[in-house]
mmCIF file of N, CA and C in Angstrom:
data_model
loop_
_atom_site.group_PDB
_atom_site.id
_atom_site.type_symbol
_atom_site.label_atom_id
_atom_site.label_comp_id
_atom_site.label_asym_id
_atom_site.label_seq_id
_atom_site.Cartn_x
_atom_site.Cartn_y
_atom_site.Cartn_z
ATOM 1 N N MET L 129 71.270 102.420 93.327
ATOM 2 C CA MET L 129 72.437 101.699 92.828
ATOM 3 C C MET L 129 73.668 102.095 93.655
ATOM 4 N N LYS L 130 74.387 101.104 94.157
ATOM 5 C CA LYS L 130 75.581 101.356 94.968
ATOM 6 C C LYS L 130 76.734 101.818 94.072
ATOM 7 N N LYS L 131 77.491 102.802 94.596
ATOM 8 C CA LYS L 131 78.603 103.378 93.837
ATOM 9 C C LYS L 131 79.941 102.891 94.404
ATOM 10 N N ILE L 132 80.795 102.412 93.500
ATOM 11 C CA ILE L 132 82.086 101.871 93.907
ATOM 12 C C ILE L 132 83.209 102.605 93.193
ATOM 13 N N LEU L 133 84.251 102.925 93.943
ATOM 14 C CA LEU L 133 85.458 103.536 93.381
ATOM 15 C C LEU L 133 86.496 102.428 93.277
ATOM 16 N N ALA L 134 86.908 102.107 92.047
ATOM 17 C CA ALA L 134 87.899 101.054 91.799
ATOM 18 C C ALA L 134 89.238 101.705 91.461
ATOM 19 N N VAL L 135 90.265 101.397 92.256
ATOM 20 C CA VAL L 135 91.567 102.043 92.110
ATOM 21 C C VAL L 135 92.639 101.005 91.808
ATOM 22 N N ASP L 136 93.280 101.141 90.640
ATOM 23 C CA ASP L 136 94.360 100.223 90.266
ATOM 24 C C ASP L 136 95.180 100.889 89.175
ATOM 25 N N ASP L 137 96.506 100.722 89.231
ATOM 26 C CA ASP L 137 97.342 101.330 88.201
ATOM 27 C C ASP L 137 97.335 100.514 86.902
ATOM 28 N N SER L 138 96.796 99.302 86.952
ATOM 29 C CA SER L 138 96.700 98.468 85.755
ATOM 30 C C SER L 138 95.353 98.704 85.071
ATOM 31 N N ALA L 139 95.401 99.211 83.833
ATOM 32 C CA ALA L 139 94.161 99.493 83.088
ATOM 33 C C ALA L 139 93.358 98.214 82.874
ATOM 34 N N SER L 140 94.028 97.103 82.581
ATOM 35 C CA SER L 140 93.301 95.855 82.330
ATOM 36 C C SER L 140 92.619 95.358 83.607
ATOM 37 N N MET L 141 93.266 95.548 84.757
ATOM 38 C CA MET L 141 92.655 95.139 86.027
ATOM 39 C C MET L 141 91.440 96.020 86.330
ATOM 40 N N ARG L 142 91.563 97.336 86.098
ATOM 41 C CA ARG L 142 90.411 98.241 86.299
ATOM 42 C C ARG L 142 89.244 97.823 85.417
ATOM 43 N N GLN L 143 89.537 97.485 84.163
ATOM 44 C CA GLN L 143 88.477 97.070 83.235
ATOM 45 C C GLN L 143 87.802 95.795 83.708
ATOM 46 N N MET L 144 88.605 94.833 84.170
ATOM 47 C CA MET L 144 88.055 93.563 84.639
ATOM 48 C C MET L 144 87.168 93.772 85.867
ATOM 49 N N VAL L 145 87.653 94.588 86.807
ATOM 50 C CA VAL L 145 86.886 94.882 88.021
ATOM 51 C C VAL L 145 85.597 95.620 87.649
ATOM 52 N N SER L 146 85.707 96.646 86.814
ATOM 53 C CA SER L 146 84.538 97.429 86.393
ATOM 54 C C SER L 146 83.504 96.545 85.718
ATOM 55 N N PHE L 147 83.959 95.718 84.785
ATOM 56 C CA PHE L 147 83.057 94.830 84.047
ATOM 57 C C PHE L 147 82.311 93.907 85.021
ATOM 58 N N THR L 148 83.062 93.299 85.930
ATOM 59 C CA THR L 148 82.480 92.373 86.914
ATOM 60 C C THR L 148 81.437 93.082 87.770
ATOM 61 N N LEU L 149 81.790 94.260 88.284
ATOM 62 C CA LEU L 149 80.898 94.977 89.195
ATOM 63 C C LEU L 149 79.686 95.574 88.479
ATOM 64 N N GLN L 150 79.894 96.094 87.280
ATOM 65 C CA GLN L 150 78.776 96.660 86.522
ATOM 66 C C GLN L 150 77.772 95.567 86.159
ATOM 67 N N ARG L 151 78.277 94.389 85.818
ATOM 68 C CA ARG L 151 77.406 93.262 85.500
ATOM 69 C C ARG L 151 76.553 92.877 86.707
ATOM 70 N N ALA L 152 77.099 93.121 87.904
ATOM 71 C CA ALA L 152 76.373 92.793 89.137
ATOM 72 C C ALA L 152 75.466 93.947 89.586
ATOM 73 N N GLY L 153 75.425 95.032 88.796
ATOM 74 C CA GLY L 153 74.503 96.118 89.093
ATOM 75 C C GLY L 153 75.072 97.286 89.871
ATOM 76 N N TYR L 154 76.396 97.377 89.946
ATOM 77 C CA TYR L 154 77.023 98.504 90.645
ATOM 78 C C TYR L 154 77.432 99.574 89.650
ATOM 79 N N LYS L 155 77.484 100.828 90.130
ATOM 80 C CA LYS L 155 77.991 101.941 89.319
ATOM 81 C C LYS L 155 79.457 102.099 89.699
ATOM 82 N N VAL L 156 80.354 102.014 88.724
ATOM 83 C CA VAL L 156 81.785 102.018 89.012
ATOM 84 C C VAL L 156 82.480 103.257 88.452
ATOM 85 N N THR L 157 83.307 103.877 89.280
ATOM 86 C CA THR L 157 84.178 104.961 88.851
ATOM 87 C C THR L 157 85.598 104.445 89.009
ATOM 88 N N GLU L 158 86.460 104.702 88.026
ATOM 89 C CA GLU L 158 87.830 104.197 88.067
ATOM 90 C C GLU L 158 88.833 105.307 88.357
ATOM 91 N N ALA L 159 89.929 104.918 89.041
ATOM 92 C CA ALA L 159 91.052 105.826 89.282
ATOM 93 C C ALA L 159 92.343 105.027 89.111
ATOM 94 N N LYS L 160 93.395 105.685 88.582
ATOM 95 C CA LYS L 160 94.626 104.958 88.256
ATOM 96 C C LYS L 160 95.652 104.922 89.393
ATOM 97 N N ASP L 161 95.430 105.729 90.438
ATOM 98 C CA ASP L 161 96.326 105.676 91.597
ATOM 99 C C ASP L 161 95.642 106.354 92.783
ATOM 100 N N GLY L 162 96.303 106.319 93.933
ATOM 101 C CA GLY L 162 95.715 106.879 95.141
ATOM 102 C C GLY L 162 95.464 108.374 95.077
ATOM 103 N N VAL L 163 96.345 109.100 94.399
ATOM 104 C CA VAL L 163 96.187 110.558 94.290
ATOM 105 C C VAL L 163 94.906 110.890 93.529
ATOM 106 N N GLU L 164 94.726 110.234 92.382
ATOM 107 C CA GLU L 164 93.519 110.467 91.578
ATOM 108 C C GLU L 164 92.273 110.032 92.361
ATOM 109 N N ALA L 165 92.360 108.877 93.020
ATOM 110 C CA ALA L 165 91.221 108.349 93.781
ATOM 111 C C ALA L 165 90.818 109.294 94.904
ATOM 112 N N LEU L 166 91.793 109.829 95.620
ATOM 113 C CA LEU L 166 91.512 110.746 96.731
ATOM 114 C C LEU L 166 90.818 112.001 96.216
ATOM 115 N N GLY L 167 91.283 112.517 95.087
ATOM 116 C CA GLY L 167 90.656 113.692 94.473
ATOM 117 C C GLY L 167 89.208 113.430 94.120
ATOM 118 N N ILE L 168 88.948 112.268 93.529
ATOM 119 C CA ILE L 168 87.579 111.890 93.144
ATOM 120 C C ILE L 168 86.727 111.722 94.405
ATOM 121 N N ALA L 169 87.283 111.023 95.402
ATOM 122 C CA ALA L 169 86.531 110.723 96.635
ATOM 123 C C ALA L 169 86.178 111.971 97.434
ATOM 124 N N LYS L 170 86.957 113.027 97.272
ATOM 125 C CA LYS L 170 86.662 114.273 97.995
ATOM 126 C C LYS L 170 85.497 115.024 97.355
ATOM 127 N N ASN L 171 85.214 114.720 96.081
ATOM 128 C CA ASN L 171 84.139 115.404 95.360
ATOM 129 C C ASN L 171 82.864 114.592 95.247
ATOM 130 N N GLU L 172 82.965 113.305 95.517
ATOM 131 C CA GLU L 172 81.830 112.402 95.333
ATOM 132 C C GLU L 172 81.930 111.325 96.415
ATOM 133 N N THR L 173 80.812 110.936 96.989
ATOM 134 C CA THR L 173 80.842 109.904 98.023
ATOM 135 C C THR L 173 80.509 108.555 97.405
ATOM 136 N N PHE L 174 81.271 107.542 97.796
ATOM 137 C CA PHE L 174 81.069 106.185 97.292
ATOM 138 C C PHE L 174 80.614 105.275 98.421
ATOM 139 N N ASP L 175 79.932 104.187 98.048
ATOM 140 C CA ASP L 175 79.459 103.213 99.034
ATOM 141 C C ASP L 175 80.563 102.243 99.418
ATOM 142 N N LEU L 176 81.591 102.143 98.539
ATOM 143 C CA LEU L 176 82.705 101.248 98.799
ATOM 144 C C LEU L 176 83.888 101.666 97.942
ATOM 145 N N VAL L 177 85.102 101.493 98.471
ATOM 146 C CA VAL L 177 86.311 101.747 97.696
ATOM 147 C C VAL L 177 87.089 100.437 97.633
ATOM 148 N N LEU L 178 87.491 100.064 96.424
ATOM 149 C CA LEU L 178 88.247 98.845 96.174
ATOM 150 C C LEU L 178 89.586 99.280 95.588
ATOM 151 N N SER L 179 90.685 99.037 96.303
ATOM 152 C CA SER L 179 91.967 99.576 95.868
ATOM 153 C C SER L 179 93.090 98.548 95.851
ATOM 154 N N ASP L 180 93.957 98.682 94.863
ATOM 155 C CA ASP L 180 95.197 97.923 94.790
ATOM 156 C C ASP L 180 96.113 98.473 95.888
ATOM 157 N N VAL L 181 97.152 97.722 96.255
ATOM 158 C CA VAL L 181 98.108 98.216 97.248
ATOM 159 C C VAL L 181 99.267 98.921 96.561
ATOM 160 N N ASN L 182 99.924 98.225 95.630
ATOM 161 C CA ASN L 182 101.126 98.767 94.989
ATOM 162 C C ASN L 182 100.781 99.604 93.766
ATOM 163 N N MET L 183 100.898 100.941 93.928
ATOM 164 C CA MET L 183 100.619 101.869 92.828
ATOM 165 C C MET L 183 101.598 103.029 92.923
ATOM 166 N N PRO L 184 101.876 103.678 91.783
ATOM 167 C CA PRO L 184 102.733 104.878 91.826
ATOM 168 C C PRO L 184 101.989 106.054 92.469
ATOM 169 N N ASN L 185 102.695 107.097 92.829
ATOM 170 C CA ASN L 185 102.166 108.361 93.386
ATOM 171 C C ASN L 185 101.611 108.227 94.809
ATOM 172 N N MET L 186 100.660 107.338 95.020
ATOM 173 C CA MET L 186 100.144 107.067 96.368
ATOM 174 C C MET L 186 99.658 105.629 96.387
ATOM 175 N N ASP L 187 100.205 104.823 97.281
ATOM 176 C CA ASP L 187 99.792 103.419 97.334
ATOM 177 C C ASP L 187 98.435 103.269 98.015
ATOM 178 N N GLY L 188 97.896 102.053 97.961
ATOM 179 C CA GLY L 188 96.560 101.795 98.482
ATOM 180 C C GLY L 188 96.432 101.977 99.984
ATOM 181 N N ILE L 189 97.482 101.623 100.723
ATOM 182 C CA ILE L 189 97.417 101.754 102.182
ATOM 183 C C ILE L 189 97.415 103.229 102.587
ATOM 184 N N SER L 190 98.219 104.039 101.901
ATOM 185 C CA SER L 190 98.202 105.491 102.155
ATOM 186 C C SER L 190 96.845 106.079 101.788
ATOM 187 N N LEU L 191 96.259 105.590 100.694
ATOM 188 C CA LEU L 191 94.929 106.055 100.274
ATOM 189 C C LEU L 191 93.900 105.747 101.366
ATOM 190 N N ILE L 192 93.929 104.535 101.902
ATOM 191 C CA ILE L 192 92.982 104.138 102.964
ATOM 192 C C ILE L 192 93.148 105.063 104.180
ATOM 193 N N ARG L 193 94.410 105.292 104.566
ATOM 194 C CA ARG L 193 94.687 106.195 105.703
ATOM 195 C C ARG L 193 94.066 107.567 105.465
ATOM 196 N N GLU L 194 94.285 108.101 104.262
ATOM 197 C CA GLU L 194 93.756 109.431 103.909
ATOM 198 C C GLU L 194 92.225 109.438 103.909
ATOM 199 N N LEU L 195 91.621 108.412 103.305
ATOM 200 C CA LEU L 195 90.155 108.350 103.240
ATOM 201 C C LEU L 195 89.549 108.288 104.639
ATOM 202 N N ARG L 196 90.179 107.540 105.540
ATOM 203 C CA ARG L 196 89.648 107.387 106.899
ATOM 204 C C ARG L 196 89.671 108.708 107.686
ATOM 205 N N THR L 197 90.451 109.691 107.227
ATOM 206 C CA THR L 197 90.461 110.999 107.906
ATOM 207 C C THR L 197 89.277 111.857 107.472
ATOM 208 N N LEU L 198 88.612 111.465 106.374
ATOM 209 C CA LEU L 198 87.464 112.227 105.875
ATOM 210 C C LEU L 198 86.194 111.735 106.558
ATOM 211 N N PRO L 199 85.396 112.650 107.129
ATOM 212 C CA PRO L 199 84.184 112.241 107.854
ATOM 213 C C PRO L 199 83.262 111.335 107.041
ATOM 214 N N GLU L 200 83.118 111.608 105.739
ATOM 215 C CA GLU L 200 82.195 110.820 104.928
ATOM 216 C C GLU L 200 82.709 109.407 104.619
ATOM 217 N N TYR L 201 83.971 109.123 104.963
ATOM 218 C CA TYR L 201 84.530 107.789 104.717
ATOM 219 C C TYR L 201 84.883 107.044 105.999
ATOM 220 N N LYS L 202 84.401 107.560 107.119
ATOM 221 C CA LYS L 202 84.698 106.944 108.412
ATOM 222 C C LYS L 202 84.171 105.510 108.501
ATOM 223 N N PHE L 203 82.997 105.271 107.922
ATOM 224 C CA PHE L 203 82.368 103.952 108.029
ATOM 225 C C PHE L 203 82.159 103.261 106.681
ATOM 226 N N VAL L 204 82.710 103.828 105.612
ATOM 227 C CA VAL L 204 82.576 103.237 104.284
ATOM 228 C C VAL L 204 83.525 102.034 104.173
ATOM 229 N N PRO L 205 83.047 100.888 103.648
ATOM 230 C CA PRO L 205 83.944 99.742 103.476
ATOM 231 C C PRO L 205 85.074 100.068 102.491
ATOM 232 N N LEU L 206 86.298 99.833 102.908
ATOM 233 C CA LEU L 206 87.473 100.056 102.067
ATOM 234 C C LEU L 206 88.178 98.712 101.920
ATOM 235 N N LEU L 207 88.122 98.139 100.718
ATOM 236 C CA LEU L 207 88.710 96.816 100.479
ATOM 237 C C LEU L 207 89.989 96.926 99.661
ATOM 238 N N MET L 208 90.963 96.088 99.996
ATOM 239 C CA MET L 208 92.201 96.008 99.226
ATOM 240 C C MET L 208 92.051 94.842 98.252
ATOM 241 N N LEU L 209 92.405 95.063 96.993
ATOM 242 C CA LEU L 209 92.406 94.012 95.978
ATOM 243 C C LEU L 209 93.829 93.973 95.447
ATOM 244 N N THR L 210 94.603 92.947 95.823
ATOM 245 C CA THR L 210 96.033 93.002 95.577
ATOM 246 C C THR L 210 96.681 91.632 95.434
ATOM 247 N N THR L 211 97.867 91.617 94.861
ATOM 248 C CA THR L 211 98.651 90.376 94.781
ATOM 249 C C THR L 211 99.376 90.142 96.106
ATOM 250 N N GLU L 212 99.425 91.168 96.948
ATOM 251 C CA GLU L 212 100.092 91.065 98.256
ATOM 252 C C GLU L 212 99.266 90.179 99.184
ATOM 253 N N SER L 213 99.844 89.077 99.636
ATOM 254 C CA SER L 213 99.089 88.224 100.557
ATOM 255 C C SER L 213 99.839 88.039 101.873
ATOM 256 N N GLY L 214 100.959 88.758 102.037
ATOM 257 C CA GLY L 214 101.752 88.649 103.261
ATOM 258 C C GLY L 214 101.031 89.211 104.468
ATOM 259 N N LEU L 215 101.231 88.574 105.607
ATOM 260 C CA LEU L 215 100.571 88.988 106.848
ATOM 261 C C LEU L 215 100.951 90.410 107.249
ATOM 262 N N ASP L 216 102.210 90.794 107.029
ATOM 263 C CA ASP L 216 102.654 92.143 107.402
ATOM 264 C C ASP L 216 101.890 93.219 106.635
ATOM 265 N N LYS L 217 101.691 92.995 105.329
ATOM 266 C CA LYS L 217 100.934 93.970 104.520
ATOM 267 C C LYS L 217 99.472 94.002 104.967
ATOM 268 N N LYS L 218 98.905 92.824 105.245
ATOM 269 C CA LYS L 218 97.512 92.764 105.687
ATOM 270 C C LYS L 218 97.349 93.501 107.012
ATOM 271 N N THR L 219 98.303 93.313 107.910
ATOM 272 C CA THR L 219 98.259 93.985 109.213
ATOM 273 C C THR L 219 98.356 95.494 109.028
ATOM 274 N N GLU L 220 99.269 95.911 108.147
ATOM 275 C CA GLU L 220 99.435 97.345 107.853
ATOM 276 C C GLU L 220 98.137 97.916 107.281
ATOM 277 N N GLY L 221 97.497 97.156 106.390
ATOM 278 C CA GLY L 221 96.225 97.571 105.788
ATOM 279 C C GLY L 221 95.130 97.702 106.828
ATOM 280 N N LYS L 222 95.027 96.708 107.707
ATOM 281 C CA LYS L 222 94.019 96.738 108.780
ATOM 282 C C LYS L 222 94.238 97.951 109.684
ATOM 283 N N GLN L 223 95.505 98.197 110.052
ATOM 284 C CA GLN L 223 95.811 99.336 110.924
ATOM 285 C C GLN L 223 95.475 100.661 110.245
ATOM 286 N N ALA L 224 95.595 100.712 108.926
ATOM 287 C CA ALA L 224 95.268 101.928 108.178
ATOM 288 C C ALA L 224 93.755 102.137 108.100
ATOM 289 N N GLY L 225 92.986 101.041 108.303
ATOM 290 C CA GLY L 225 91.531 101.157 108.262
ATOM 291 C C GLY L 225 90.859 100.327 107.192
ATOM 292 N N ALA L 226 91.604 99.409 106.561
ATOM 293 C CA ALA L 226 91.010 98.552 105.529
ATOM 294 C C ALA L 226 89.971 97.627 106.152
ATOM 295 N N THR L 227 88.864 97.471 105.453
ATOM 296 C CA THR L 227 87.774 96.609 105.917
ATOM 297 C C THR L 227 88.091 95.151 105.620
ATOM 298 N N GLY L 228 88.729 94.898 104.462
ATOM 299 C CA GLY L 228 89.013 93.531 104.063
ATOM 300 C C GLY L 228 90.091 93.464 103.007
ATOM 301 N N TRP L 229 90.432 92.243 102.614
ATOM 302 C CA TRP L 229 91.574 91.976 101.743
ATOM 303 C C TRP L 229 91.196 90.899 100.747
ATOM 304 N N ILE L 230 91.292 91.186 99.459
ATOM 305 C CA ILE L 230 90.996 90.203 98.420
ATOM 306 C C ILE L 230 92.276 90.020 97.601
ATOM 307 N N VAL L 231 92.696 88.778 97.437
ATOM 308 C CA VAL L 231 93.947 88.519 96.719
ATOM 309 C C VAL L 231 93.686 88.286 95.234
ATOM 310 N N LYS L 232 94.506 88.948 94.387
ATOM 311 C CA LYS L 232 94.444 88.750 92.932
ATOM 312 C C LYS L 232 95.213 87.474 92.603
ATOM 313 N N PRO L 233 94.891 86.786 91.520
ATOM 314 C CA PRO L 233 93.746 87.061 90.658
ATOM 315 C C PRO L 233 92.443 86.726 91.381
ATOM 316 N N PHE L 234 91.455 87.584 91.204
ATOM 317 C CA PHE L 234 90.199 87.392 91.929
ATOM 318 C C PHE L 234 89.215 86.559 91.129
ATOM 319 N N ASN L 235 88.345 85.896 91.843
ATOM 320 C CA ASN L 235 87.249 85.146 91.235
ATOM 321 C C ASN L 235 86.058 86.111 91.216
ATOM 322 N N PRO L 236 85.492 86.411 90.032
ATOM 323 C CA PRO L 236 84.388 87.380 89.954
ATOM 324 C C PRO L 236 83.240 87.099 90.924
ATOM 325 N N ASP L 237 82.845 85.826 91.038
ATOM 326 C CA ASP L 237 81.736 85.490 91.941
ATOM 327 C C ASP L 237 82.101 85.766 93.393
ATOM 328 N N GLN L 238 83.354 85.467 93.735
ATOM 329 C CA GLN L 238 83.829 85.713 95.103
ATOM 330 C C GLN L 238 83.849 87.209 95.392
ATOM 331 N N LEU L 239 84.298 87.991 94.420
ATOM 332 C CA LEU L 239 84.354 89.443 94.577
ATOM 333 C C LEU L 239 82.948 89.983 94.842
ATOM 334 N N ILE L 240 81.977 89.552 94.040
ATOM 335 C CA ILE L 240 80.589 89.996 94.198
ATOM 336 C C ILE L 240 80.050 89.570 95.573
ATOM 337 N N ALA L 241 80.359 88.340 95.987
ATOM 338 C CA ALA L 241 79.892 87.831 97.271
ATOM 339 C C ALA L 241 80.493 88.642 98.424
ATOM 340 N N THR L 242 81.782 88.984 98.306
ATOM 341 C CA THR L 242 82.446 89.775 99.351
ATOM 342 C C THR L 242 81.825 91.156 99.448
ATOM 343 N N LEU L 243 81.562 91.785 98.296
ATOM 344 C CA LEU L 243 80.933 93.116 98.315
ATOM 345 C C LEU L 243 79.544 93.030 98.924
ATOM 346 N N GLY L 244 78.849 91.954 98.619
ATOM 347 C CA GLY L 244 77.513 91.761 99.167
ATOM 348 C C GLY L 244 77.519 91.697 100.691
ATOM 349 N N LYS L 245 78.597 91.136 101.247
ATOM 350 C CA LYS L 245 78.710 91.019 102.705
ATOM 351 C C LYS L 245 78.986 92.354 103.372
ATOM 352 N N VAL L 246 79.816 93.192 102.728
ATOM 353 C CA VAL L 246 80.187 94.461 103.382
ATOM 354 C C VAL L 246 79.275 95.629 103.017
ATOM 355 N N LEU L 247 78.526 95.500 101.932
ATOM 356 C CA LEU L 247 77.588 96.560 101.549
ATOM 357 C C LEU L 247 76.202 96.208 102.072
ATOM 358 N N ARG L 248 75.680 97.002 102.962
ATOM 359 C CA ARG L 248 74.360 96.711 103.529
ATOM 360 C C ARG L 248 73.360 97.735 103.049
#
């Protein structure tokens, strides 16, 4: 079973993402911001990280940058799930090491299909 770390400061968004992914057969761990997610990721390896961009304490782009410095996350797909759809933010995310970008509100089937493409 593939393990996914879902990071979002919105509890309802985390629940929606978790529900969608668990229904599709993934094991989901939740974190409320980048600081918590980084702590979890240093103790446990995930097959994919799905993170919001705008969060308190540590935003999603900073989280991606930090994760990419860890050897075990060098090749792990890191996806942004965010309301941010501006090209500048997407470029910043790509430069930080983001694998892809999904705009909220997300379509559950699309989310599952996207994960299917990046998880081999």
